[in-house]
CSV table of N, CA and C in Angstrom, one decimal:
chain,number,residue,atom,x,y,z
A,246,MET,N,34.0,32.5,22.7
A,246,MET,CA,33.0,31.5,22.6
A,246,MET,C,33.7,30.2,22.1
A,247,PRO,N,33.7,29.1,22.9
A,247,PRO,CA,34.4,27.9,22.4
A,247,PRO,C,33.6,27.2,21.3
A,248,LYS,N,34.3,26.5,20.5
A,248,LYS,CA,33.6,25.8,19.4
A,248,LYS,C,32.9,24.5,19.9
A,249,SER,N,31.8,24.3,19.4
A,249,SER,CA,31.0,23.1,19.8
A,249,SER,C,31.5,21.9,19.1
A,250,THR,N,31.5,20.8,19.8
A,250,THR,CA,31.8,19.5,19.1
A,250,THR,C,30.6,18.9,18.4
A,251,HIS,N,29.5,19.4,18.6
A,251,HIS,CA,28.3,18.9,17.9
A,251,HIS,C,28.1,19.7,16.6
A,252,PHE,N,27.3,19.1,15.7
A,252,PHE,CA,27.2,19.6,14.3
A,252,PHE,C,26.0,20.5,14.1
A,253,SER,N,25.5,21.1,15.2
A,253,SER,CA,24.3,22.0,15.0
A,253,SER,C,24.6,23.2,14.1
A,254,GLY,N,23.7,23.5,13.2
A,254,GLY,CA,23.8,24.6,12.4
A,254,GLY,C,24.7,24.4,11.1
A,255,GLN,N,25.3,23.2,10.9
A,255,GLN,CA,26.0,22.9,9.8
A,255,GLN,C,25.2,22.1,8.8
A,256,PRO,N,25.4,22.3,7.5
A,256,PRO,CA,24.7,21.5,6.5
A,256,PRO,C,25.1,20.0,6.7
A,257,LEU,N,24.2,19.1,6.3
A,257,LEU,CA,24.4,17.7,6.4
A,257,LEU,C,25.6,17.2,5.6
A,258,TYR,N,25.8,17.8,4.4
A,258,TYR,CA,26.9,17.4,3.6
A,258,TYR,C,28.2,17.8,4.3
A,259,GLY,N,28.3,18.9,4.9
A,259,GLY,CA,29.5,19.3,5.6
A,259,GLY,C,29.8,18.4,6.8
A,260,GLN,N,28.8,17.9,7.4
A,260,GLN,CA,28.9,17.0,8.6
A,260,GLN,C,29.5,15.7,8.1
A,261,VAL,N,29.0,15.2,7.0
A,261,VAL,CA,29.5,13.9,6.5
A,261,VAL,C,30.9,14.0,6.0
A,262,ILE,N,31.3,15.1,5.3
A,262,ILE,CA,32.6,15.3,4.8
A,262,ILE,C,33.6,15.4,5.9
A,263,LYS,N,33.2,16.0,7.0
A,263,LYS,CA,34.1,16.1,8.2
A,263,LYS,C,34.5,14.7,8.8
A,264,LEU,N,33.7,13.7,8.6
A,264,LEU,CA,34.0,12.4,9.1
A,264,LEU,C,35.0,11.6,8.2
A,265,LEU,N,35.3,12.1,7.0
A,265,LEU,CA,36.2,11.4,6.1
A,265,LEU,C,37.6,12.0,6.2
A,266,ASP,N,38.6,11.1,6.0
A,266,ASP,CA,40.0,11.5,6.0
A,266,ASP,C,40.5,11.4,4.6
A,267,LYS,N,40.8,12.5,4.0
A,267,LYS,CA,41.3,12.6,2.6
A,267,LYS,C,42.5,11.8,2.4
A,268,SER,N,43.5,11.8,3.3
A,268,SER,CA,44.7,11.1,3.0
A,268,SER,C,44.5,9.6,3.0
A,269,LYS,N,43.6,9.1,3.9
A,269,LYS,CA,43.3,7.7,4.0
A,269,LYS,C,42.6,7.2,2.7
A,270,ILE,N,41.7,8.1,2.2
A,270,ILE,CA,40.9,7.7,1.0
A,270,ILE,C,41.9,7.6,-0.2
A,271,LEU,N,42.8,8.6,-0.3
A,271,LEU,CA,43.7,8.6,-1.4
A,271,LEU,C,44.7,7.4,-1.3
A,272,ASP,N,45.0,7.0,-0.1
A,272,ASP,CA,45.9,5.9,0.1
A,272,ASP,C,45.2,4.6,-0.3
A,273,PHE,N,43.9,4.4,0.1
A,273,PHE,CA,43.2,3.3,-0.3
A,273,PHE,C,43.1,3.2,-1.8
A,274,SER,N,42.9,4.3,-2.5
A,274,SER,CA,42.8,4.4,-3.9
A,274,SER,C,44.1,4.0,-4.6
A,275,ARG,N,45.2,4.5,-4.1
A,275,ARG,CA,46.5,4.1,-4.7
A,275,ARG,C,46.8,2.7,-4.5
A,276,LYS,N,46.5,2.1,-3.3
A,276,LYS,CA,46.7,0.7,-3.1
A,276,LYS,C,45.9,-0.2,-4.0
A,277,ASN,N,44.7,0.2,-4.4
A,277,ASN,CA,43.8,-0.6,-5.2
A,277,ASN,C,43.8,-0.2,-6.7
A,278,GLY,N,44.8,0.7,-7.1
A,278,GLY,CA,44.9,1.1,-8.5
A,278,GLY,C,43.9,2.1,-9.0
A,279,GLY,N,43.3,2.8,-8.1
A,279,GLY,CA,42.2,3.8,-8.5
A,279,GLY,C,42.8,5.1,-9.0
A,280,GLU,N,44.0,5.4,-8.8
A,280,GLU,CA,44.6,6.6,-9.2
A,280,GLU,C,45.4,6.5,-10.5
A,281,ARG,N,45.3,5.3,-11.1
A,281,ARG,CA,45.9,5.1,-12.4
A,281,ARG,C,45.2,5.8,-13.5
A,282,TYR,N,45.9,6.4,-14.4
A,282,TYR,CA,45.3,7.1,-15.6
A,282,TYR,C,44.4,8.3,-15.2
A,283,THR,N,44.6,8.9,-14.0
A,283,THR,CA,43.8,10.1,-13.7
A,283,THR,C,44.7,11.3,-13.6
A,284,LYS,N,44.1,12.4,-14.0
A,284,LYS,CA,44.8,13.7,-14.0
A,284,LYS,C,44.4,14.5,-12.8
A,285,ARG,N,43.1,14.9,-12.8
A,285,ARG,CA,42.6,15.8,-11.7
A,285,ARG,C,41.5,15.1,-10.9
A,286,PHE,N,40.8,14.2,-11.5
A,286,PHE,CA,39.6,13.6,-10.9
A,286,PHE,C,40.0,12.4,-10.0
A,287,ASN,N,40.6,12.7,-8.8
A,287,ASN,CA,41.1,11.7,-8.0
A,287,ASN,C,39.9,11.0,-7.2
A,288,CYS,N,40.2,10.1,-6.4
A,288,CYS,CA,39.2,9.3,-5.6
A,288,CYS,C,38.5,10.2,-4.6
A,289,TRP,N,39.2,11.1,-4.0
A,289,TRP,CA,38.6,12.0,-3.0
A,289,TRP,C,37.5,12.9,-3.7
A,290,ILE,N,37.8,13.4,-4.8
A,290,ILE,CA,36.8,14.2,-5.6
A,290,ILE,C,35.6,13.3,-6.0
A,291,HIS,N,36.0,12.1,-6.5
A,291,HIS,CA,34.9,11.2,-6.9
A,291,HIS,C,34.0,10.9,-5.8
A,292,LEU,N,34.5,10.6,-4.6
A,292,LEU,CA,33.7,10.3,-3.4
A,292,LEU,C,32.8,11.5,-3.0
A,293,THR,N,33.4,12.6,-3.0
A,293,THR,CA,32.6,13.8,-2.6
A,293,THR,C,31.5,14.1,-3.6
A,294,VAL,N,31.8,13.9,-4.9
A,294,VAL,CA,30.8,14.1,-5.9
A,294,VAL,C,29.7,13.1,-5.8
A,295,MET,N,30.0,11.8,-5.5
A,295,MET,CA,29.0,10.8,-5.4
A,295,MET,C,28.1,11.0,-4.1
A,296,LEU,N,28.8,11.4,-3.0
A,296,LEU,CA,28.0,11.8,-1.8
A,296,LEU,C,27.1,12.9,-2.0
A,297,TYR,N,27.5,13.9,-2.8
A,297,TYR,CA,26.7,15.1,-3.1
A,297,TYR,C,25.5,14.6,-3.9
A,298,ALA,N,25.7,13.7,-4.9
A,298,ALA,CA,24.6,13.2,-5.7
A,298,ALA,C,23.6,12.4,-4.9
A,299,VAL,N,24.1,11.6,-4.0
A,299,VAL,CA,23.2,10.9,-3.2
A,299,VAL,C,22.3,11.8,-2.3
A,300,MET,N,23.0,12.7,-1.7
A,300,MET,CA,22.3,13.6,-0.7
A,300,MET,C,21.3,14.5,-1.5
A,301,MET,N,21.6,14.9,-2.7
A,301,MET,CA,20.7,15.7,-3.5
A,301,MET,C,19.7,14.9,-4.2
A,302,ARG,N,19.8,13.6,-4.1
A,302,ARG,CA,18.8,12.6,-4.8
A,302,ARG,C,18.8,12.8,-6.3
A,303,PHE,N,20.0,12.9,-6.9
A,303,PHE,CA,20.1,13.0,-8.3
A,303,PHE,C,20.0,11.6,-8.9
A,304,ASP,N,19.4,11.5,-10.1
A,304,ASP,CA,19.3,10.2,-10.8
A,304,ASP,C,20.1,9.9,-12.0
A,305,SER,N,20.7,11.0,-12.6
A,305,SER,CA,21.5,10.8,-13.8
A,305,SER,C,22.8,11.6,-13.7
A,306,LEU,N,23.7,11.3,-14.6
A,306,LEU,CA,24.9,12.0,-14.7
A,306,LEU,C,24.7,13.4,-15.1
A,307,ARG,N,23.7,13.7,-15.9
A,307,ARG,CA,23.4,15.0,-16.4
A,307,ARG,C,22.9,15.9,-15.2
A,308,GLU,N,22.1,15.3,-14.3
A,308,GLU,CA,21.7,16.1,-13.1
A,308,GLU,C,22.9,16.3,-12.2
A,309,ILE,N,23.7,15.4,-12.0
A,309,ILE,CA,24.9,15.5,-11.1
A,309,ILE,C,25.8,16.6,-11.7
A,310,THR,N,26.1,16.6,-12.9
A,310,THR,CA,27.0,17.6,-13.5
A,310,THR,C,26.4,19.0,-13.5
A,311,ALA,N,25.1,19.1,-13.8
A,311,ALA,CA,24.4,20.4,-13.7
A,311,ALA,C,24.4,20.9,-12.3
A,312,GLY,N,24.1,20.1,-11.3
A,312,GLY,CA,24.1,20.5,-9.9
A,312,GLY,C,25.5,20.9,-9.5
A,313,LEU,N,26.5,20.2,-9.9
A,313,LEU,CA,27.9,20.6,-9.5
A,313,LEU,C,28.3,22.0,-10.2
A,314,LEU,N,27.8,22.2,-11.4
A,314,LEU,CA,28.1,23.4,-12.1
A,314,LEU,C,27.5,24.6,-11.4
A,315,ALA,N,26.3,24.4,-10.9
A,315,ALA,CA,25.6,25.4,-10.1
A,315,ALA,C,26.2,25.7,-8.8
A,316,GLU,N,26.9,24.7,-8.2
A,316,GLU,CA,27.4,24.8,-6.8
A,316,GLU,C,29.0,24.9,-6.9
A,317,THR,N,29.6,25.2,-8.0
A,317,THR,CA,31.0,25.2,-8.1
A,317,THR,C,31.7,26.1,-7.1
A,318,HIS,N,31.2,27.3,-6.9
A,318,HIS,CA,31.8,28.2,-5.9
A,318,HIS,C,31.7,27.7,-4.5
A,319,ARG,N,30.7,26.9,-4.2
A,319,ARG,CA,30.6,26.4,-2.8
A,319,ARG,C,31.4,25.1,-2.6
A,320,LEU,N,31.8,24.4,-3.6
A,320,LEU,CA,32.5,23.2,-3.5
A,320,LEU,C,34.0,23.3,-3.7
A,321,SER,N,34.5,24.5,-3.9
A,321,SER,CA,35.9,24.8,-4.2
A,321,SER,C,36.8,24.4,-3.0
A,322,HIS,N,36.3,24.5,-1.8
A,322,HIS,CA,37.1,24.2,-0.6
A,322,HIS,C,37.3,22.7,-0.5
A,323,LEU,N,36.6,21.9,-1.3
A,323,LEU,CA,36.9,20.5,-1.3
A,323,LEU,C,37.9,20.0,-2.3
A,324,GLY,N,38.3,21.0,-3.1
A,324,GLY,CA,39.2,20.7,-4.2
A,324,GLY,C,38.6,20.6,-5.6
A,325,ILE,N,37.3,20.8,-5.7
A,325,ILE,CA,36.6,20.7,-6.9
A,325,ILE,C,36.6,22.1,-7.5
A,326,THR,N,37.7,22.4,-8.3
A,326,THR,CA,37.8,23.8,-8.8
A,326,THR,C,37.7,23.8,-10.3
A,327,PHE,N,37.2,22.7,-10.9
A,327,PHE,CA,37.1,22.6,-12.3
A,327,PHE,C,35.7,22.0,-12.7
A,328,LYS,N,35.3,22.2,-13.9
A,328,LYS,CA,34.0,21.7,-14.3
A,328,LYS,C,34.2,20.2,-14.6
A,329,ILE,N,33.3,19.4,-14.0
A,329,ILE,CA,33.3,17.9,-14.1
A,329,ILE,C,32.3,17.6,-15.2
A,330,GLY,N,32.8,16.9,-16.3
A,330,GLY,CA,31.9,16.5,-17.4
A,330,GLY,C,31.3,15.2,-17.1
A,331,ARG,N,30.2,14.9,-17.9
A,331,ARG,CA,29.6,13.6,-17.8
A,331,ARG,C,30.5,12.5,-18.1
A,332,SER,N,31.3,12.7,-19.2
A,332,SER,CA,32.2,11.6,-19.6
A,332,SER,C,33.2,11.3,-18.5
A,333,THR,N,33.7,12.4,-17.9
A,333,THR,CA,34.7,12.2,-16.8
A,333,THR,C,34.1,11.4,-15.7
A,334,LEU,N,32.9,11.7,-15.3
A,334,LEU,CA,32.3,11.0,-14.2
A,334,LEU,C,31.9,9.6,-14.6
A,335,ALA,N,31.4,9.4,-15.8
A,335,ALA,CA,31.1,8.0,-16.3
A,335,ALA,C,32.4,7.2,-16.4
A,336,ASP,N,33.5,7.7,-16.9
A,336,ASP,CA,34.7,6.9,-16.9
A,336,ASP,C,35.2,6.6,-15.5
A,337,ALA,N,35.1,7.5,-14.6
A,337,ALA,CA,35.5,7.2,-13.2
A,337,ALA,C,34.7,6.1,-12.6
A,338,ASN,N,33.4,6.2,-12.8
A,338,ASN,CA,32.5,5.2,-12.3
A,338,ASN,C,32.8,3.8,-12.9
A,339,LYS,N,33.2,3.8,-14.1
A,339,LYS,CA,33.5,2.5,-14.8
A,339,LYS,C,34.9,2.0,-14.4
A,340,ARG,N,35.9,2.8,-14.3
A,340,ARG,CA,37.2,2.3,-14.2
A,340,ARG,C,37.7,2.2,-12.7
A,341,ARG,N,37.2,3.0,-11.8
A,341,ARG,CA,37.6,2.9,-10.4
A,341,ARG,C,37.1,1.7,-9.7
A,342,PRO,N,38.0,0.8,-9.2
A,342,PRO,CA,37.5,-0.5,-8.6
A,342,PRO,C,36.6,-0.2,-7.4
A,343,GLU,N,35.6,-1.1,-7.2
A,343,GLU,CA,34.7,-1.0,-6.1
A,343,GLU,C,35.4,-1.4,-4.8
A,344,ALA,N,36.6,-2.0,-4.8
A,344,ALA,CA,37.3,-2.4,-3.6
A,344,ALA,C,37.8,-1.1,-2.9
A,345,ILE,N,38.0,0.0,-3.6
A,345,ILE,CA,38.3,1.2,-2.9
A,345,ILE,C,37.2,1.7,-2.0
A,346,PHE,N,36.0,1.7,-2.5
A,346,PHE,CA,34.9,2.2,-1.7
A,346,PHE,C,34.5,1.2,-0.6
A,347,GLU,N,34.8,-0.1,-0.8
A,347,GLU,CA,34.6,-1.1,0.3
A,347,GLU,C,35.6,-0.8,1.4
A,348,ALA,N,36.9,-0.5,1.0
A,348,ALA,CA,37.9,-0.2,2.0
A,348,ALA,C,37.6,1.0,2.8
A,349,ILE,N,37.0,2.0,2.1
A,349,ILE,CA,36.6,3.3,2.8
A,349,ILE,C,35.5,3.0,3.8
A,350,TYR,N,34.5,2.2,3.3
A,350,TYR,CA,33.4,1.9,4.2
A,350,TYR,C,33.9,1.1,5.4
A,351,ARG,N,34.7,0.1,5.2
A,351,ARG,CA,35.1,-0.7,6.4
A,351,ARG,C,36.0,0.2,7.3
A,352,ASP,N,36.8,1.1,6.8
A,352,ASP,CA,37.6,2.0,7.7
A,352,ASP,C,36.6,2.9,8.5
A,353,LEU,N,35.6,3.5,7.8
A,353,LEU,CA,34.7,4.3,8.5
A,353,LEU,C,33.9,3.6,9.6
A,354,TYR,N,33.5,2.3,9.3
A,354,TYR,CA,32.8,1.5,10.3
A,354,TYR,C,33.7,1.2,11.4
A,355,ALA,N,35.0,0.9,11.2
A,355,ALA,CA,35.9,0.6,12.3
A,355,ALA,C,36.2,1.8,13.1
A,356,THR,N,36.2,3.0,12.5
A,356,THR,CA,36.5,4.2,13.3
A,356,THR,C,35.3,4.6,14.1
A,357,TYR,N,34.1,4.5,13.6
A,357,TYR,CA,32.9,5.0,14.2
A,357,TYR,C,31.9,3.9,14.7
A,358,ARG,N,32.4,2.7,14.8
A,358,ARG,CA,31.5,1.6,15.3
A,358,ARG,C,31.0,1.8,16.7
A,359,HIS,N,31.9,2.3,17.5
A,359,HIS,CA,31.4,2.5,18.9
A,359,HIS,C,30.3,3.5,19.0
A,360,VAL,N,30.2,4.4,18.1
A,360,VAL,CA,29.1,5.4,18.0
A,360,VAL,C,27.8,4.8,17.5
A,361,LEU,N,28.0,3.9,16.5
A,361,LEU,CA,26.9,3.3,15.8
A,361,LEU,C,26.3,2.1,16.5
A,362,SER,N,27.1,1.4,17.3
A,362,SER,CA,26.8,0.1,17.9
A,362,SER,C,25.7,0.4,19.0
A,363,PRO,N,24.7,-0.5,19.1
A,363,PRO,CA,23.7,-0.3,20.2
A,363,PRO,C,24.3,-0.7,21.5
A,364,ASP,N,25.3,-1.6,21.5
A,364,ASP,CA,26.0,-2.0,22.7
A,364,ASP,C,27.4,-1.6,22.6
A,365,SER,N,27.7,-0.5,23.2
A,365,SER,CA,29.0,0.1,23.1
A,365,SER,C,30.1,-0.6,24.0
A,366,ARG,N,29.6,-1.5,24.8
A,366,ARG,CA,30.6,-2.2,25.6
A,366,ARG,C,31.3,-3.3,24.8
A,367,SER,N,30.7,-3.8,23.8
A,367,SER,CA,31.4,-4.9,23.0
A,367,SER,C,32.4,-4.3,22.1
A,368,GLY,N,33.6,-4.8,22.1
A,368,GLY,CA,34.7,-4.3,21.2
A,368,GLY,C,34.9,-5.3,20.0
A,369,LYS,N,34.1,-6.3,19.9
A,369,LYS,CA,34.2,-7.3,18.9
A,369,LYS,C,33.5,-6.9,17.6
A,370,THR,N,34.0,-7.3,16.5
A,370,THR,CA,33.3,-7.1,15.2
A,370,THR,C,32.1,-8.0,15.1
A,371,PRO,N,30.9,-7.4,14.8
A,371,PRO,CA,29.7,-8.2,14.7
A,371,PRO,C,29.8,-9.3,13.6
A,372,LYS,N,29.1,-10.4,13.8
A,372,LYS,CA,29.1,-11.5,12.8
A,372,LYS,C,28.6,-11.0,11.4
A,373,TRP,N,27.6,-10.1,11.4
A,373,TRP,CA,27.1,-9.7,10.1
A,373,TRP,C,28.1,-8.8,9.3
A,374,MET,N,29.0,-8.2,10.1
A,374,MET,CA,30.0,-7.3,9.4
A,374,MET,C,31.0,-8.2,8.6
A,375,LYS,N,31.3,-9.4,9.1
A,375,LYS,CA,32.2,-10.2,8.4
A,375,LYS,C,31.6,-10.8,7.1
A,376,ARG,N,30.2,-10.9,7.1
A,376,ARG,CA,29.5,-11.4,5.9
A,376,ARG,C,29.1,-10.3,5.0
A,377,LEU,N,29.3,-9.1,5.3
A,377,LEU,CA,28.8,-8.0,4.5
A,377,LEU,C,29.5,-7.9,3.2
A,378,HIS,N,28.7,-7.7,2.1
A,378,HIS,CA,29.2,-7.5,0.8
A,378,HIS,C,28.5,-6.4,0.2
A,379,ILE,N,29.2,-5.5,-0.6
A,379,ILE,CA,28.6,-4.4,-1.2
A,379,ILE,C,28.2,-4.9,-2.7
A,380,ILE,N,27.0,-4.7,-3.1
A,380,ILE,CA,26.5,-5.2,-4.3
A,380,ILE,C,26.1,-4.0,-5.3
A,381,ASP,N,26.6,-4.1,-6.5
A,381,ASP,CA,26.2,-3.1,-7.5
A,381,ASP,C,24.8,-3.4,-8.0
A,382,SER,N,23.9,-2.3,-7.9
A,382,SER,CA,22.5,-2.6,-8.3
A,382,SER,C,22.1,-2.0,-9.6
A,383,THR,N,23.1,-1.9,-10.6
A,383,THR,CA,22.7,-1.5,-11.9
A,383,THR,C,21.9,-2.5,-12.6
A,384,THR,N,21.0,-2.1,-13.5
A,384,THR,CA,20.1,-2.9,-14.2
A,384,THR,C,20.9,-3.6,-15.3
A,385,ILE,N,20.7,-4.9,-15.4
A,385,ILE,CA,21.3,-5.7,-16.5
A,385,ILE,C,20.3,-6.3,-17.4
A,386,THR,N,20.4,-6.0,-18.7
A,386,THR,CA,19.4,-6.5,-19.7
A,386,THR,C,20.1,-7.7,-20.4
A,387,LEU,N,19.7,-8.8,-19.9
A,387,LEU,CA,20.4,-10.1,-20.4
A,387,LEU,C,19.8,-10.5,-21.7
A,388,PHE,N,18.5,-10.6,-21.8
A,388,PHE,CA,17.9,-11.2,-23.0
A,388,PHE,C,17.0,-10.3,-23.8
A,389,SER,N,17.2,-9.0,-23.7
A,389,SER,CA,16.4,-8.0,-24.4
A,389,SER,C,16.6,-8.1,-25.9
A,390,ASN,N,17.8,-8.4,-26.4
A,390,ASN,CA,18.1,-8.6,-27.8
A,390,ASN,C,17.4,-9.8,-28.4
A,391,LEU,N,17.3,-10.9,-27.6
A,391,LEU,CA,16.7,-12.1,-28.1
A,391,LEU,C,15.2,-12.0,-28.0
A,392,LEU,N,14.6,-11.4,-27.0
A,392,LEU,CA,13.2,-11.4,-26.8
A,392,LEU,C,12.5,-10.4,-27.7
A,393,PHE,N,13.1,-9.3,-28.0
A,393,PHE,CA,12.5,-8.3,-28.8
A,393,PHE,C,13.1,-8.1,-30.2
A,394,LYS,N,13.7,-9.2,-30.7
A,394,LYS,CA,14.3,-9.1,-32.0
A,394,LYS,C,13.3,-8.9,-33.1
A,395,GLY,N,12.2,-9.6,-33.1
A,395,GLY,CA,11.3,-9.6,-34.2
A,395,GLY,C,10.1,-8.7,-34.0
A,396,VAL,N,10.1,-7.9,-32.9
A,396,VAL,CA,9.0,-7.1,-32.5
A,396,VAL,C,9.2,-5.7,-33.0
A,397,GLY,N,8.2,-5.0,-33.6
A,397,GLY,CA,8.3,-3.6,-33.9
A,397,GLY,C,8.6,-3.4,-35.4
A,398,ARG,N,9.1,-2.2,-35.7
A,398,ARG,CA,9.4,-1.8,-37.1
A,398,ARG,C,10.9,-1.7,-37.3
A,399,HIS,N,11.3,-1.8,-38.6
A,399,HIS,CA,12.6,-1.6,-39.0
A,399,HIS,C,12.9,-0.2,-38.9
A,400,PRO,N,14.1,0.2,-38.3
A,400,PRO,CA,14.4,1.7,-38.1
A,400,PRO,C,14.6,2.5,-39.3
A,401,LYS,N,15.0,1.9,-40.5
A,401,LYS,CA,15.2,2.6,-41.7
A,401,LYS,C,14.1,2.6,-42.6
A,402,THR,N,13.5,1.4,-42.8
A,402,THR,CA,12.4,1.3,-43.8
A,402,THR,C,11.0,1.6,-43.1
A,403,GLY,N,10.9,1.4,-41.9
A,403,GLY,CA,9.6,1.6,-41.2
A,403,GLY,C,8.6,0.4,-41.4
A,404,LYS,N,9.0,-0.6,-42.0
A,404,LYS,CA,8.1,-1.8,-42.2
A,404,LYS,C,8.1,-2.7,-41.0
A,405,ASN,N,7.0,-3.4,-40.8
A,405,ASN,CA,6.9,-4.3,-39.7
A,405,ASN,C,7.8,-5.4,-39.9
A,406,THR,N,8.5,-5.8,-38.8
A,406,THR,CA,9.5,-6.9,-38.9
A,406,THR,C,9.0,-8.3,-38.7
A,407,LEU,N,7.7,-8.4,-38.4
A,407,LEU,CA,7.1,-9.7,-38.2
A,407,LEU,C,6.8,-10.4,-39.5
C-alpha cells in the first residue's frame, strides 16, 4: 500500500511539524545569535514547545511545562528527551531574538505561498507581505506604580496609606 501524500489520520501537531525544516531553523538561530549560551534547549526545541503550547491553548509557563511532562514519551522523537523547567522556558523566551522567528515565518511563507495564495498564477510577493511586522502582544504596565501608589494598605503594618 503506497503512502499517501495527504495528512489524513495524523494529528495536527505532527502535520505542522512535518512542514518545518530543523536544519534551516537552527541555521536561522545561529545567524541571529539564538544559540548563544544554550546547552540543550536549542531553537528547534523552543519552536516545537511553543507550537505545542499554542495548539493545546495553554496560558502559562506552568501549564506548558506540566503538559510537556505528561507528554514526554510522545515528544521524544522531536529531541525533547529532558524535563523542561519553567525557568528554562522563561529564559529562552526572554533571550532568544524575535528575528529568528520572523526569519522562520518568512521562509515558511516563501516555501508554501503557492499553496496559501488564492491566485496561484502570480509569482510575486504581495504588497502586504512587504509591510508585515510581527508584534509582541505582552501586557505593559506603564503607570501602575504612579497611579496606585497611595491606594490600599501598607503590606507590613496593615494601616491605610491614604
